[in-house]
Amino acid sequence: MIRFDDLGLFVRSAALGSFSRAAREADLLPGQVSAAIGRLERELGIRLFARSTRSLRLTAEGEAYLPYAREVLETLREGRERLQGESPELRGVLQVAAPSDLGRNLLLPWLAEFRQRHPGLTLRLYVSDQQADVYRDPVDIAIRYGRSQDDSLVALPLAPDNRRLLAAAPAYLARQGAPRSLDDLSRHACLLYQLHGRTYDKWSFPQADGGLRQVAVSGPLQSDDAEVVRRWAVAGEGIVYKSWLDMRDDLQRGRLVRLLPEQPGEPLPLQLFCPHRRQFSPAVRQLHGWLAERFAALGEQP
């Protein structure tokens, strides 16, 4: 008889490419995961993985079986969530991925308060500017800026009107002056963001005709962590072009000053993404409502 726990370890081992990583995630020993995969292979009469001392990859049979295993586990999950939906108390585990700056400075206290209201729920927050894959990574939902190109995901709005803003610290402006136009940006130290080896050194700005104008910028400081870029700006190191949500507190407290306020920034809606079949999870639905209320309470972006 196939054990559901073995199916879960098979799916996680396939996603992580390692028995050891799957074992750490499940708080097991690697040998226990290997034994579980062995049991599953004997029940099915096939080899699911091709193993070597340096790699672990699915066989053709394993690739073919993987979507069925996911389907079984998802059906079990849906049944559990349906039962939980009939109870006023949320239970289980909800795993959330979020961008670094937003996750640490806005979501962190909000999620803690949400969990306090639902003590039966375990929340796991994964903070990174690397975009999480809700199908392969150990997350249930992903909070992201922008729009997804994946039609299989449901996008639930959190801050649909959010935009990027240009800003700099008073100390920087005292030294270098403020740009008077977008053309002036080329003569300033701009703080640049990197992702997957790409440097975002072309900033886009909406124009009156509905198009976007791209402005090439440069600067001596670059990082793949959006919070680091914001902190450099607060420290007076240069000009930043960043989400209003990330800079709202700094702008209100005078640590940053908005630049070229007459120039609209690029739209950057914040959304909660989840797979279709988890759309109506009670925990996801309630968390979305909770966060949407808090983002709305921040007020309108200037």
PDB file of C-alpha atoms in Angstrom, residues 50-273:
ATOM      1  CA  ALA A  50      18.484   7.959 -11.133  1.00  0.00           C
ATOM      2  CA  ARG A  51      20.946   8.304  -8.274  1.00  0.00           C
ATOM      3  CA  SER A  52      24.653   9.050  -8.258  1.00  0.00           C
ATOM      4  CA  THR A  53      27.055  10.371  -5.629  1.00  0.00           C
ATOM      5  CA  ARG A  54      26.722  13.889  -7.060  1.00  0.00           C
ATOM      6  CA  SER A  55      23.247  14.173  -8.480  1.00  0.00           C
ATOM      7  CA  LEU A  56      19.661  13.061  -8.184  1.00  0.00           C
ATOM      8  CA  ARG A  57      17.348  13.258 -11.166  1.00  0.00           C
ATOM      9  CA  LEU A  58      14.005  11.837 -12.114  1.00  0.00           C
ATOM     10  CA  THR A  59      13.842   8.908 -14.500  1.00  0.00           C
ATOM     11  CA  ALA A  60      11.405   9.013 -17.418  1.00  0.00           C
ATOM     12  CA  GLU A  61       9.001   6.981 -15.286  1.00  0.00           C
ATOM     13  CA  GLY A  62       9.490   9.386 -12.383  1.00  0.00           C
ATOM     14  CA  GLU A  63       8.740  12.383 -14.612  1.00  0.00           C
ATOM     15  CA  ALA A  64       5.569  10.678 -15.823  1.00  0.00           C
ATOM     16  CA  TYR A  65       4.432   9.784 -12.294  1.00  0.00           C
ATOM     17  CA  LEU A  66       5.184  13.149 -10.657  1.00  0.00           C
ATOM     18  CA  PRO A  67       2.031  15.043 -11.788  1.00  0.00           C
ATOM     19  CA  TYR A  68      -0.177  12.212 -10.520  1.00  0.00           C
ATOM     20  CA  ALA A  69       1.543  12.276  -7.144  1.00  0.00           C
ATOM     21  CA  ARG A  70       1.024  16.040  -6.934  1.00  0.00           C
ATOM     22  CA  GLU A  71      -2.638  15.592  -7.855  1.00  0.00           C
ATOM     23  CA  VAL A  72      -3.187  13.074  -5.054  1.00  0.00           C
ATOM     24  CA  LEU A  73      -1.514  15.308  -2.470  1.00  0.00           C
ATOM     25  CA  GLU A  74      -3.444  18.352  -3.663  1.00  0.00           C
ATOM     26  CA  THR A  75      -6.737  16.455  -3.365  1.00  0.00           C
ATOM     27  CA  LEU A  76      -5.850  15.500   0.209  1.00  0.00           C
ATOM     28  CA  ARG A  77      -4.961  19.100   0.963  1.00  0.00           C
ATOM     29  CA  GLU A  78      -8.231  20.375  -0.487  1.00  0.00           C
ATOM     30  CA  GLY A  79     -10.209  17.919   1.611  1.00  0.00           C
ATOM     31  CA  ARG A  80      -8.409  19.040   4.760  1.00  0.00           C
ATOM     32  CA  GLU A  81      -8.948  22.700   3.926  1.00  0.00           C
ATOM     33  CA  ARG A  82     -12.638  22.099   3.215  1.00  0.00           C
ATOM     34  CA  LEU A  83     -13.018  20.624   6.670  1.00  0.00           C
ATOM     35  CA  GLN A  84     -11.083  23.513   8.184  1.00  0.00           C
ATOM     36  CA  GLY A  85     -13.281  25.932   6.269  1.00  0.00           C
ATOM     37  CA  GLU A  86     -16.246  24.662   8.250  1.00  0.00           C
ATOM     38  CA  SER A  87     -14.454  25.602  11.478  1.00  0.00           C
ATOM     39  CA  PRO A  88     -14.005  29.214  12.633  1.00  0.00           C
ATOM     40  CA  GLU A  89     -10.385  28.469  13.592  1.00  0.00           C
ATOM     41  CA  LEU A  90      -7.658  28.309  10.962  1.00  0.00           C
ATOM     42  CA  ARG A  91      -5.247  25.416  11.333  1.00  0.00           C
ATOM     43  CA  GLY A  92      -2.310  23.957   9.470  1.00  0.00           C
ATOM     44  CA  VAL A  93       0.685  25.585   7.813  1.00  0.00           C
ATOM     45  CA  LEU A  94       0.668  28.564   5.429  1.00  0.00           C
ATOM     46  CA  GLN A  95       3.946  29.297   3.647  1.00  0.00           C
ATOM     47  CA  VAL A  96       4.380  32.800   2.235  1.00  0.00           C
ATOM     48  CA  ALA A  97       7.094  34.199  -0.052  1.00  0.00           C
ATOM     49  CA  ALA A  98       7.623  37.972  -0.216  1.00  0.00           C
ATOM     50  CA  PRO A  99      10.162  40.545  -1.505  1.00  0.00           C
ATOM     51  CA  SER A 100      12.946  41.451   0.912  1.00  0.00           C
ATOM     52  CA  ASP A 101      12.177  45.094   1.723  1.00  0.00           C
ATOM     53  CA  LEU A 102       8.401  44.694   1.856  1.00  0.00           C
ATOM     54  CA  GLY A 103       8.631  41.455   3.818  1.00  0.00           C
ATOM     55  CA  ARG A 104      10.909  42.777   6.537  1.00  0.00           C
ATOM     56  CA  ASN A 105       9.413  46.220   7.000  1.00  0.00           C
ATOM     57  CA  LEU A 106       5.671  45.940   6.366  1.00  0.00           C
ATOM     58  CA  LEU A 107       4.599  42.303   6.230  1.00  0.00           C
ATOM     59  CA  LEU A 108       6.608  41.104   9.240  1.00  0.00           C
ATOM     60  CA  PRO A 109       4.460  42.796  11.936  1.00  0.00           C
ATOM     61  CA  TRP A 110       1.218  42.306  10.009  1.00  0.00           C
ATOM     62  CA  LEU A 111       1.780  38.571   9.630  1.00  0.00           C
ATOM     63  CA  ALA A 112       2.690  38.250  13.311  1.00  0.00           C
ATOM     64  CA  GLU A 113      -0.578  39.946  14.273  1.00  0.00           C
ATOM     65  CA  PHE A 114      -2.542  37.737  11.857  1.00  0.00           C
ATOM     66  CA  ARG A 115      -1.076  34.611  13.419  1.00  0.00           C
ATOM     67  CA  GLN A 116      -1.882  35.865  16.906  1.00  0.00           C
ATOM     68  CA  ARG A 117      -5.497  36.067  15.819  1.00  0.00           C
ATOM     69  CA  HIS A 118      -5.295  32.489  14.509  1.00  0.00           C
ATOM     70  CA  PRO A 119      -3.157  30.596  17.046  1.00  0.00           C
ATOM     71  CA  GLY A 120      -3.866  27.253  15.382  1.00  0.00           C
ATOM     72  CA  LEU A 121      -2.135  28.415  12.198  1.00  0.00           C
ATOM     73  CA  THR A 122       1.601  28.107  11.564  1.00  0.00           C
ATOM     74  CA  LEU A 123       3.007  30.817   9.280  1.00  0.00           C
ATOM     75  CA  ARG A 124       6.302  30.484   7.440  1.00  0.00           C
ATOM     76  CA  LEU A 125       7.664  33.615   5.764  1.00  0.00           C
ATOM     77  CA  TYR A 126      10.346  33.293   3.089  1.00  0.00           C
ATOM     78  CA  VAL A 127      11.918  36.674   2.283  1.00  0.00           C
ATOM     79  CA  SER A 128      13.858  37.022  -0.956  1.00  0.00           C
ATOM     80  CA  ASP A 129      13.909  39.103  -4.111  1.00  0.00           C
ATOM     81  CA  GLN A 130      14.293  35.896  -6.117  1.00  0.00           C
ATOM     82  CA  GLN A 131      10.850  35.122  -7.508  1.00  0.00           C
ATOM     83  CA  ALA A 132       9.383  32.054  -5.806  1.00  0.00           C
ATOM     84  CA  ASP A 133       7.828  29.253  -7.865  1.00  0.00           C
ATOM     85  CA  VAL A 134       4.615  28.304  -6.063  1.00  0.00           C
ATOM     86  CA  TYR A 135       4.639  24.920  -7.810  1.00  0.00           C
ATOM     87  CA  ARG A 136       8.203  23.833  -7.043  1.00  0.00           C
ATOM     88  CA  ASP A 137       9.303  25.888  -4.027  1.00  0.00           C
ATOM     89  CA  PRO A 138       8.046  25.146  -0.500  1.00  0.00           C
ATOM     90  CA  VAL A 139       5.529  28.012  -0.572  1.00  0.00           C
ATOM     91  CA  ASP A 140       1.744  28.202  -0.848  1.00  0.00           C
ATOM     92  CA  ILE A 141       1.431  31.828  -1.923  1.00  0.00           C
ATOM     93  CA  ALA A 142       3.779  34.482  -3.271  1.00  0.00           C
ATOM     94  CA  ILE A 143       3.401  38.221  -2.715  1.00  0.00           C
ATOM     95  CA  ARG A 144       4.976  39.999  -5.668  1.00  0.00           C
ATOM     96  CA  TYR A 145       5.226  43.326  -7.414  1.00  0.00           C
ATOM     97  CA  GLY A 146       4.050  43.489 -11.017  1.00  0.00           C
ATOM     98  CA  ARG A 147       1.960  41.184 -13.123  1.00  0.00           C
ATOM     99  CA  SER A 148       2.545  37.511 -13.776  1.00  0.00           C
ATOM    100  CA  GLN A 149       2.935  36.009 -17.232  1.00  0.00           C
ATOM    101  CA  ASP A 150       1.768  32.640 -15.894  1.00  0.00           C
ATOM    102  CA  ASP A 151      -1.933  32.147 -16.653  1.00  0.00           C
ATOM    103  CA  SER A 152      -2.105  29.208 -14.248  1.00  0.00           C
ATOM    104  CA  LEU A 153      -1.767  31.568 -11.273  1.00  0.00           C
ATOM    105  CA  VAL A 154      -4.562  33.497  -9.592  1.00  0.00           C
ATOM    106  CA  ALA A 155      -3.622  37.123  -8.843  1.00  0.00           C
ATOM    107  CA  LEU A 156      -5.405  38.722  -5.892  1.00  0.00           C
ATOM    108  CA  PRO A 157      -4.793  42.508  -5.637  1.00  0.00           C
ATOM    109  CA  LEU A 158      -3.232  43.996  -2.513  1.00  0.00           C
ATOM    110  CA  ALA A 159      -2.101  47.472  -3.605  1.00  0.00           C
ATOM    111  CA  PRO A 160      -3.195  47.845  -7.239  1.00  0.00           C
ATOM    112  CA  ASP A 161      -2.293  51.539  -7.554  1.00  0.00           C
ATOM    113  CA  ASN A 162       1.258  51.319  -6.220  1.00  0.00           C
ATOM    114  CA  ARG A 163       3.989  52.968  -8.323  1.00  0.00           C
ATOM    115  CA  ARG A 164       7.705  53.556  -8.306  1.00  0.00           C
ATOM    116  CA  LEU A 165       8.980  56.937  -7.117  1.00  0.00           C
ATOM    117  CA  LEU A 166      12.261  58.783  -7.502  1.00  0.00           C
ATOM    118  CA  ALA A 167      13.791  59.766  -4.166  1.00  0.00           C
ATOM    119  CA  ALA A 168      17.026  60.750  -2.456  1.00  0.00           C
ATOM    120  CA  ALA A 169      18.180  61.690   1.038  1.00  0.00           C
ATOM    121  CA  PRO A 170      18.541  65.334   2.108  1.00  0.00           C
ATOM    122  CA  ALA A 171      22.275  64.750   2.574  1.00  0.00           C
ATOM    123  CA  TYR A 172      22.711  63.689  -1.046  1.00  0.00           C
ATOM    124  CA  LEU A 173      20.652  66.595  -2.338  1.00  0.00           C
ATOM    125  CA  ALA A 174      22.695  69.034  -0.229  1.00  0.00           C
ATOM    126  CA  ARG A 175      25.866  67.770  -1.913  1.00  0.00           C
ATOM    127  CA  GLN A 176      24.711  67.157  -5.485  1.00  0.00           C
ATOM    128  CA  GLY A 177      21.487  69.112  -5.897  1.00  0.00           C
ATOM    129  CA  ALA A 178      18.208  67.707  -7.187  1.00  0.00           C
ATOM    130  CA  PRO A 179      17.590  66.697 -10.806  1.00  0.00           C
ATOM    131  CA  ARG A 180      15.278  69.104 -12.633  1.00  0.00           C
ATOM    132  CA  SER A 181      14.298  66.673 -15.400  1.00  0.00           C
ATOM    133  CA  LEU A 182      14.656  63.025 -16.339  1.00  0.00           C
ATOM    134  CA  ASP A 183      17.627  63.992 -18.534  1.00  0.00           C
ATOM    135  CA  ASP A 184      19.474  65.139 -15.406  1.00  0.00           C
ATOM    136  CA  LEU A 185      19.464  61.593 -13.991  1.00  0.00           C
ATOM    137  CA  SER A 186      22.414  60.675 -16.215  1.00  0.00           C
ATOM    138  CA  ARG A 187      24.544  63.147 -14.225  1.00  0.00           C
ATOM    139  CA  HIS A 188      23.666  61.683 -10.833  1.00  0.00           C
ATOM    140  CA  ALA A 189      24.702  58.628  -8.836  1.00  0.00           C
ATOM    141  CA  CYS A 190      21.779  56.231  -9.222  1.00  0.00           C
ATOM    142  CA  LEU A 191      21.404  53.189  -7.004  1.00  0.00           C
ATOM    143  CA  LEU A 192      20.937  50.078  -9.105  1.00  0.00           C
ATOM    144  CA  TYR A 193      19.153  46.805  -8.523  1.00  0.00           C
ATOM    145  CA  GLN A 194      20.290  43.435  -9.855  1.00  0.00           C
ATOM    146  CA  LEU A 195      18.363  40.212 -10.388  1.00  0.00           C
ATOM    147  CA  HIS A 196      19.556  36.967 -11.965  1.00  0.00           C
ATOM    148  CA  GLY A 197      22.740  38.684 -13.099  1.00  0.00           C
ATOM    149  CA  ARG A 198      20.878  41.509 -14.855  1.00  0.00           C
ATOM    150  CA  THR A 199      21.440  45.111 -13.781  1.00  0.00           C
ATOM    151  CA  TYR A 200      18.361  47.307 -14.032  1.00  0.00           C
ATOM    152  CA  ASP A 201      20.050  50.426 -15.395  1.00  0.00           C
ATOM    153  CA  LYS A 202      17.190  51.613 -17.604  1.00  0.00           C
ATOM    154  CA  TRP A 203      14.358  53.229 -15.654  1.00  0.00           C
ATOM    155  CA  SER A 204      10.923  53.492 -17.301  1.00  0.00           C
ATOM    156  CA  PHE A 205       8.557  56.438 -16.876  1.00  0.00           C
ATOM    157  CA  PRO A 206       4.978  56.774 -18.191  1.00  0.00           C
ATOM    158  CA  GLN A 207       4.394  59.514 -20.757  1.00  0.00           C
ATOM    159  CA  ALA A 208       1.306  61.588 -21.596  1.00  0.00           C
ATOM    160  CA  ASP A 209       0.789  59.683 -24.862  1.00  0.00           C
ATOM    161  CA  GLY A 210       0.474  56.396 -22.981  1.00  0.00           C
ATOM    162  CA  GLY A 211       3.959  55.160 -23.820  1.00  0.00           C
ATOM    163  CA  LEU A 212       6.994  54.605 -21.620  1.00  0.00           C
ATOM    164  CA  ARG A 213      10.216  56.551 -21.732  1.00  0.00           C
ATOM    165  CA  GLN A 214      13.355  54.661 -20.775  1.00  0.00           C
ATOM    166  CA  VAL A 215      16.181  56.588 -19.165  1.00  0.00           C
ATOM    167  CA  ALA A 216      19.667  55.058 -18.971  1.00  0.00           C
ATOM    168  CA  VAL A 217      21.216  55.553 -15.529  1.00  0.00           C
ATOM    169  CA  SER A 218      24.420  54.544 -13.787  1.00  0.00           C
ATOM    170  CA  GLY A 219      26.020  54.602 -10.372  1.00  0.00           C
ATOM    171  CA  PRO A 220      28.774  53.066  -8.256  1.00  0.00           C
ATOM    172  CA  LEU A 221      26.497  50.964  -6.019  1.00  0.00           C
ATOM    173  CA  GLN A 222      24.484  47.903  -7.038  1.00  0.00           C
ATOM    174  CA  SER A 223      22.783  45.128  -5.068  1.00  0.00           C
ATOM    175  CA  ASP A 224      20.472  42.146  -5.570  1.00  0.00           C
ATOM    176  CA  ASP A 225      18.680  43.040  -2.309  1.00  0.00           C
ATOM    177  CA  ALA A 226      16.058  45.779  -2.643  1.00  0.00           C
ATOM    178  CA  GLU A 227      16.311  46.672   1.045  1.00  0.00           C
ATOM    179  CA  VAL A 228      20.036  47.326   0.668  1.00  0.00           C
ATOM    180  CA  VAL A 229      19.322  49.715  -2.223  1.00  0.00           C
ATOM    181  CA  ARG A 230      16.821  51.641  -0.097  1.00  0.00           C
ATOM    182  CA  ARG A 231      19.220  51.820   2.846  1.00  0.00           C
ATOM    183  CA  TRP A 232      21.928  53.224   0.606  1.00  0.00           C
ATOM    184  CA  ALA A 233      19.497  55.915  -0.487  1.00  0.00           C
ATOM    185  CA  VAL A 234      18.677  56.814   3.136  1.00  0.00           C
ATOM    186  CA  ALA A 235      22.415  56.985   3.834  1.00  0.00           C
ATOM    187  CA  GLY A 236      22.801  59.634   1.127  1.00  0.00           C
ATOM    188  CA  GLU A 237      24.581  57.497  -1.452  1.00  0.00           C
ATOM    189  CA  GLY A 238      22.424  58.369  -4.451  1.00  0.00           C
ATOM    190  CA  ILE A 239      19.026  58.451  -6.141  1.00  0.00           C
ATOM    191  CA  VAL A 240      16.663  55.491  -5.913  1.00  0.00           C
ATOM    192  CA  TYR A 241      13.697  54.539  -8.121  1.00  0.00           C
ATOM    193  CA  LYS A 242      11.626  52.257  -5.999  1.00  0.00           C
ATOM    194  CA  SER A 243       8.165  51.165  -4.866  1.00  0.00           C
ATOM    195  CA  TRP A 244       6.267  53.780  -2.868  1.00  0.00           C
ATOM    196  CA  LEU A 245       5.259  51.052  -0.400  1.00  0.00           C
ATOM    197  CA  ASP A 246       8.920  50.384   0.387  1.00  0.00           C
ATOM    198  CA  MET A 247       9.778  54.078   0.849  1.00  0.00           C
ATOM    199  CA  ARG A 248       6.557  55.393   2.401  1.00  0.00           C
ATOM    200  CA  ASP A 249       7.872  55.550   5.972  1.00  0.00           C
ATOM    201  CA  ASP A 250      11.190  57.121   4.920  1.00  0.00           C
ATOM    202  CA  LEU A 251       9.333  59.778   2.901  1.00  0.00           C
ATOM    203  CA  GLN A 252       6.949  60.581   5.747  1.00  0.00           C
ATOM    204  CA  ARG A 253       9.789  60.891   8.259  1.00  0.00           C
ATOM    205  CA  GLY A 254      11.941  63.030   5.985  1.00  0.00           C
ATOM    206  CA  ARG A 255      14.706  60.472   5.570  1.00  0.00           C
ATOM    207  CA  LEU A 256      14.008  60.582   1.822  1.00  0.00           C
ATOM    208  CA  VAL A 257      12.675  63.358  -0.395  1.00  0.00           C
ATOM    209  CA  ARG A 258      10.564  62.692  -3.476  1.00  0.00           C
ATOM    210  CA  LEU A 259      12.113  63.974  -6.716  1.00  0.00           C
ATOM    211  CA  LEU A 260      10.351  65.208  -9.864  1.00  0.00           C
ATOM    212  CA  PRO A 261       6.892  64.860  -8.275  1.00  0.00           C
ATOM    213  CA  GLU A 262       5.240  66.037 -11.500  1.00  0.00           C
ATOM    214  CA  GLN A 263       6.599  62.936 -13.274  1.00  0.00           C
ATOM    215  CA  PRO A 264       4.438  59.816 -12.700  1.00  0.00           C
ATOM    216  CA  GLY A 265       6.333  56.698 -11.784  1.00  0.00           C
ATOM    217  CA  GLU A 266       6.059  53.291 -13.412  1.00  0.00           C
ATOM    218  CA  PRO A 267       3.016  51.282 -12.212  1.00  0.00           C
ATOM    219  CA  LEU A 268       4.057  48.548  -9.799  1.00  0.00           C
ATOM    220  CA  PRO A 269       0.906  46.805  -8.468  1.00  0.00           C
ATOM    221  CA  LEU A 270       1.342  44.507  -5.507  1.00  0.00           C
ATOM    222  CA  GLN A 271      -0.504  41.195  -5.744  1.00  0.00           C
ATOM    223  CA  LEU A 272      -0.880  37.890  -3.944  1.00  0.00           C
ATOM    224  CA  PHE A 273      -0.343  34.939  -6.291  1.00  0.00           C
TER     225      PHE A 273
END
